[in-house]
C-alpha positions as YAML, in Angstrom:
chain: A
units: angstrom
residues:
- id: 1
  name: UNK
  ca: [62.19, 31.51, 91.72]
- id: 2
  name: UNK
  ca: [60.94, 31.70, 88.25]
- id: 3
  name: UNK
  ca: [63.06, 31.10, 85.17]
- id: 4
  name: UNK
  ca: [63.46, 34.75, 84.13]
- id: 5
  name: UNK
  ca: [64.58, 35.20, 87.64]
- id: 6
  name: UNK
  ca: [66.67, 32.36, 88.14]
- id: 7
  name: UNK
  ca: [68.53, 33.32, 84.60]
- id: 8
  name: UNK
  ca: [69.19, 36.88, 85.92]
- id: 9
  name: UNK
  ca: [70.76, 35.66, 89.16]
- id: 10
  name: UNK
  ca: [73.19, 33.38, 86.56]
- id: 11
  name: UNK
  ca: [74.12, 35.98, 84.44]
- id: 12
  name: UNK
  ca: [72.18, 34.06, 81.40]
- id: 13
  name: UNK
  ca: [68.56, 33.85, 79.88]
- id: 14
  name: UNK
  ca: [65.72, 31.32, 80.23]
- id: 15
  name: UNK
  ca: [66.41, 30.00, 76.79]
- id: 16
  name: UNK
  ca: [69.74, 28.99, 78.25]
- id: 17
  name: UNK
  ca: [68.61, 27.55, 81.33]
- id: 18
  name: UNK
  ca: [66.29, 25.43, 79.19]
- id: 19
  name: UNK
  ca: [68.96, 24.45, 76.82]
- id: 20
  name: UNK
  ca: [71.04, 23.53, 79.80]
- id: 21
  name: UNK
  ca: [68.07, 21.34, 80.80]
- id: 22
  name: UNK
  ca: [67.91, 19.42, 77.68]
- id: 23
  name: UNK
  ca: [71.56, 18.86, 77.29]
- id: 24
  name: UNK
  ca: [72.01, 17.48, 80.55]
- id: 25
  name: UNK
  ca: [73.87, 20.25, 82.46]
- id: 26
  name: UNK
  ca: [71.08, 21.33, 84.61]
- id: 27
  name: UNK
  ca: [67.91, 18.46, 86.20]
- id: 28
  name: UNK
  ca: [64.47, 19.25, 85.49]
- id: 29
  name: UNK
  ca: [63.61, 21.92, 87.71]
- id: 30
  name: UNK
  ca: [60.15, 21.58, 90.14]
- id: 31
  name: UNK
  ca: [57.25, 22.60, 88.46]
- id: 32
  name: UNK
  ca: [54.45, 25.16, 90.09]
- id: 33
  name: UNK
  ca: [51.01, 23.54, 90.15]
- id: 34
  name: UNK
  ca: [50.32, 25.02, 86.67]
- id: 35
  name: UNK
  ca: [53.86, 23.98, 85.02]
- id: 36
  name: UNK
  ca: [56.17, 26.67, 85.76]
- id: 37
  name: UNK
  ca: [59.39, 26.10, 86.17]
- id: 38
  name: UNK
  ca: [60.54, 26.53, 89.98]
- id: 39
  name: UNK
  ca: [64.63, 27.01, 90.90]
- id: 40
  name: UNK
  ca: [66.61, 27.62, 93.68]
- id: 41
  name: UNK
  ca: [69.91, 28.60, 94.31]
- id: 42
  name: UNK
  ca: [71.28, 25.49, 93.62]
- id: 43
  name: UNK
  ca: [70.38, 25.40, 90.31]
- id: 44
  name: UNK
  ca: [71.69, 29.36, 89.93]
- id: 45
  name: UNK
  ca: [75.03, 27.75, 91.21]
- id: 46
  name: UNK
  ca: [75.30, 25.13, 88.65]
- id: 47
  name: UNK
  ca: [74.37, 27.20, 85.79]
- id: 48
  name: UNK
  ca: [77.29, 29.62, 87.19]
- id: 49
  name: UNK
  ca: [79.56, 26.77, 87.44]
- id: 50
  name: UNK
  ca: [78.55, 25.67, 83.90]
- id: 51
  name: UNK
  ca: [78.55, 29.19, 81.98]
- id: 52
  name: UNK
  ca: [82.84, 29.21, 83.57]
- id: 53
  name: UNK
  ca: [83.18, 25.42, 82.23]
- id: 54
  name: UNK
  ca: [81.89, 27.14, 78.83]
- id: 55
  name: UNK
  ca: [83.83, 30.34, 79.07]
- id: 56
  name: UNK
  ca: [87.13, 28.23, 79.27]
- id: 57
  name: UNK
  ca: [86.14, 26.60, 75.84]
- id: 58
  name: UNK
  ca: [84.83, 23.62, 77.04]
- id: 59
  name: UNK
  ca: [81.91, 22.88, 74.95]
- id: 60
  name: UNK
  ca: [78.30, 21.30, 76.11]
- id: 61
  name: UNK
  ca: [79.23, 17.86, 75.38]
- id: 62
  name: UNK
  ca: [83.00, 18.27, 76.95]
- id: 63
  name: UNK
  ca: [80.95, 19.74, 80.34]
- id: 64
  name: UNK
  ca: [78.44, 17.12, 80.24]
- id: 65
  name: UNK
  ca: [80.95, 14.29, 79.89]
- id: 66
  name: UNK
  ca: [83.04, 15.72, 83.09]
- id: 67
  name: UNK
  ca: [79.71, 16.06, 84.86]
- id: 68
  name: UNK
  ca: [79.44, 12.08, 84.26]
- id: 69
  name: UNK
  ca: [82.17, 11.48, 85.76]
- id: 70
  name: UNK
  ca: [82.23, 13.45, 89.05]
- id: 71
  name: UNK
  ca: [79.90, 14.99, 91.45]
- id: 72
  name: UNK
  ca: [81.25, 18.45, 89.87]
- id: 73
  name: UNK
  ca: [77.51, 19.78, 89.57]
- id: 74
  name: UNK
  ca: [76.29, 18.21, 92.37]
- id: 75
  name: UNK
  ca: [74.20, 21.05, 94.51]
- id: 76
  name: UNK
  ca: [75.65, 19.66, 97.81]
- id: 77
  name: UNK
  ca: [79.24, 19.89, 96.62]
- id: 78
  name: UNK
  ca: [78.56, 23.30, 94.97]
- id: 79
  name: UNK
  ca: [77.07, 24.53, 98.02]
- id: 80
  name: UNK
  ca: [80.00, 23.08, 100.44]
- id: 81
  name: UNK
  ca: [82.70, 23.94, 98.09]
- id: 82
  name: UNK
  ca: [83.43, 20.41, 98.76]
- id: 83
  name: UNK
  ca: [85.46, 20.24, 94.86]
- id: 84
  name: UNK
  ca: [88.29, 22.04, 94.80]
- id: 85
  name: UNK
  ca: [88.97, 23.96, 91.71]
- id: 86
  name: UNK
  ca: [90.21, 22.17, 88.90]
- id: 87
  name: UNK
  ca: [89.03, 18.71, 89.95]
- id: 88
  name: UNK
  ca: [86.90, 18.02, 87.39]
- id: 89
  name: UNK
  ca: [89.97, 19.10, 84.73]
- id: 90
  name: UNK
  ca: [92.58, 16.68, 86.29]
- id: 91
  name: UNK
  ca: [90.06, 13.28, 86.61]
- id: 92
  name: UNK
  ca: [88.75, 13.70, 82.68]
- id: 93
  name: UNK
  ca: [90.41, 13.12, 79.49]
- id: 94
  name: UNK
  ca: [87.94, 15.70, 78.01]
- id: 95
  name: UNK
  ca: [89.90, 18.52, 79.19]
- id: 96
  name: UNK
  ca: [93.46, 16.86, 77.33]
- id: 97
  name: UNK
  ca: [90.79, 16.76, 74.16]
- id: 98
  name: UNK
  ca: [90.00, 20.01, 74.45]
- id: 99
  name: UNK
  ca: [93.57, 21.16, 75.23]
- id: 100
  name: UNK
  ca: [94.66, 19.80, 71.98]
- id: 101
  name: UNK
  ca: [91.92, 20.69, 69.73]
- id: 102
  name: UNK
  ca: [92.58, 24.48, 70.78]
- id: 103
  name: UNK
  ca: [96.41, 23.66, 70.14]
- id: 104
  name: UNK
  ca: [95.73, 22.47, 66.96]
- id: 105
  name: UNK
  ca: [93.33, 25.95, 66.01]
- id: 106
  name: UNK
  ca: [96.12, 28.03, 67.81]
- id: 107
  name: UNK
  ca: [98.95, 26.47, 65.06]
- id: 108
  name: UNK
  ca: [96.27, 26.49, 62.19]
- id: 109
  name: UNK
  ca: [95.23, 30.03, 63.00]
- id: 110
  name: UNK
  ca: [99.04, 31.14, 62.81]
- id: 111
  name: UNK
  ca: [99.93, 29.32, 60.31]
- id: 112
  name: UNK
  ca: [97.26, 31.38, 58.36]
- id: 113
  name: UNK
  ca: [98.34, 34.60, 59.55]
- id: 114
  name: UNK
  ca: [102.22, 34.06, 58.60]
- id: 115
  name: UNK
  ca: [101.04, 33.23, 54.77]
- id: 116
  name: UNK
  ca: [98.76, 36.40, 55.06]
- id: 117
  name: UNK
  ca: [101.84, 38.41, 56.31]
- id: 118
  name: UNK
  ca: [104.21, 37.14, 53.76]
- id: 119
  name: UNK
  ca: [102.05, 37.51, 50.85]
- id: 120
  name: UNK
  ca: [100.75, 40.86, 52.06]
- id: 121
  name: UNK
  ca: [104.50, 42.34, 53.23]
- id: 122
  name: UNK
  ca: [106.56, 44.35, 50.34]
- id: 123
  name: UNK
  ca: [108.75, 42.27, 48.07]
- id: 124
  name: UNK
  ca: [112.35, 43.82, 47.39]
- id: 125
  name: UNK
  ca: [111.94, 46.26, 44.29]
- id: 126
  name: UNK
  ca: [108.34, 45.73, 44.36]
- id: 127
  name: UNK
  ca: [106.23, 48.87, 43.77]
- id: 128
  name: UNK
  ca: [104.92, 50.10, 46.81]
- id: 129
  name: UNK
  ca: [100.82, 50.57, 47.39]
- id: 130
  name: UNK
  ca: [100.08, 53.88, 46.69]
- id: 131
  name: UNK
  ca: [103.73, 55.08, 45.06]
- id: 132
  name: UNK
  ca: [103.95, 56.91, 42.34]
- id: 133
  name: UNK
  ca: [105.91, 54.90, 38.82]
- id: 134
  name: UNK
  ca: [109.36, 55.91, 37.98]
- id: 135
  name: UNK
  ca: [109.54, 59.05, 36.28]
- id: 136
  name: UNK
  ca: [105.75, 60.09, 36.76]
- id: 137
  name: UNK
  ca: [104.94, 63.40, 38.23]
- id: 138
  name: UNK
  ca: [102.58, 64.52, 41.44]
- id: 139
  name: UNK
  ca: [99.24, 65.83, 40.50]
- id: 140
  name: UNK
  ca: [98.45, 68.58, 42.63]
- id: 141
  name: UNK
  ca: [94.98, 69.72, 42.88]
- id: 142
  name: UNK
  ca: [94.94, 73.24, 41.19]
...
């Protein structure tokens, strides 16, 4: 199948596919006589199982460097289901990495948010947003 078919059938777009292809995530694909691009449904099946390494915040480099290190991509295995799930996450240091780094945003991100609260939430005798001062009077349209 053609690229802009083979990206439809993986849920992505040919400029994905071919940035797959540079990065290492997908092999060059068979060319037609003229220089088309030619995939089958193993390559649709590695781009799915890529795009789900991605979704889990696993970046490009983090799926290439588990692909280096098992079969994870490998057609065959996709095809047999020969990999069970998670494989890939147990045998590679990248996922511990990755683990981490989002542990890290996760307490940087609420760290944020608590100083955003507290400087945001009323202090005690504080004028409220809004409230009228002591001893002023309610304008009422007239």
């Amino acid at each position: 199948m053609r690229i802009g078919d083979a990206a439809a059938a993986a849920g992505t777009t040919p400029r994905a596919l071919r940035f797959y292809e540079q990065r290492g995530l997908l092999p060059p694909p068979d060319r037609t006589a003229t220089g088309q691009r030619r995939y089958g449904p193993d390559d649709v099946a590695r781009v799915r199982v890529v795009r789900e390494l991605l979704s889990l915040g696993l970046t490009v480099e983090d799926v290439r460097a588990c692909v280096d290190r098992l079969p994870l991509l490998d057609a065959a295995t996709i095809r047999a289901r020969q990999v069970p799930e998670g494989v890939c996450f147990r045998a590679s240091p990248v996922v511990s990495h990755r683990i981490a780094a989002l542990d890290a945003e996760i307490a940087r991100l609420t760290r944020q948010r608590d100083e955003l609260a507290a400087r945001s939430a009323p202090q005690p005798g504080a004028p409220q947003p809004g409230a009228l001062p002591p001893g002023a009077l309610p304008v009422t349209p007239g």
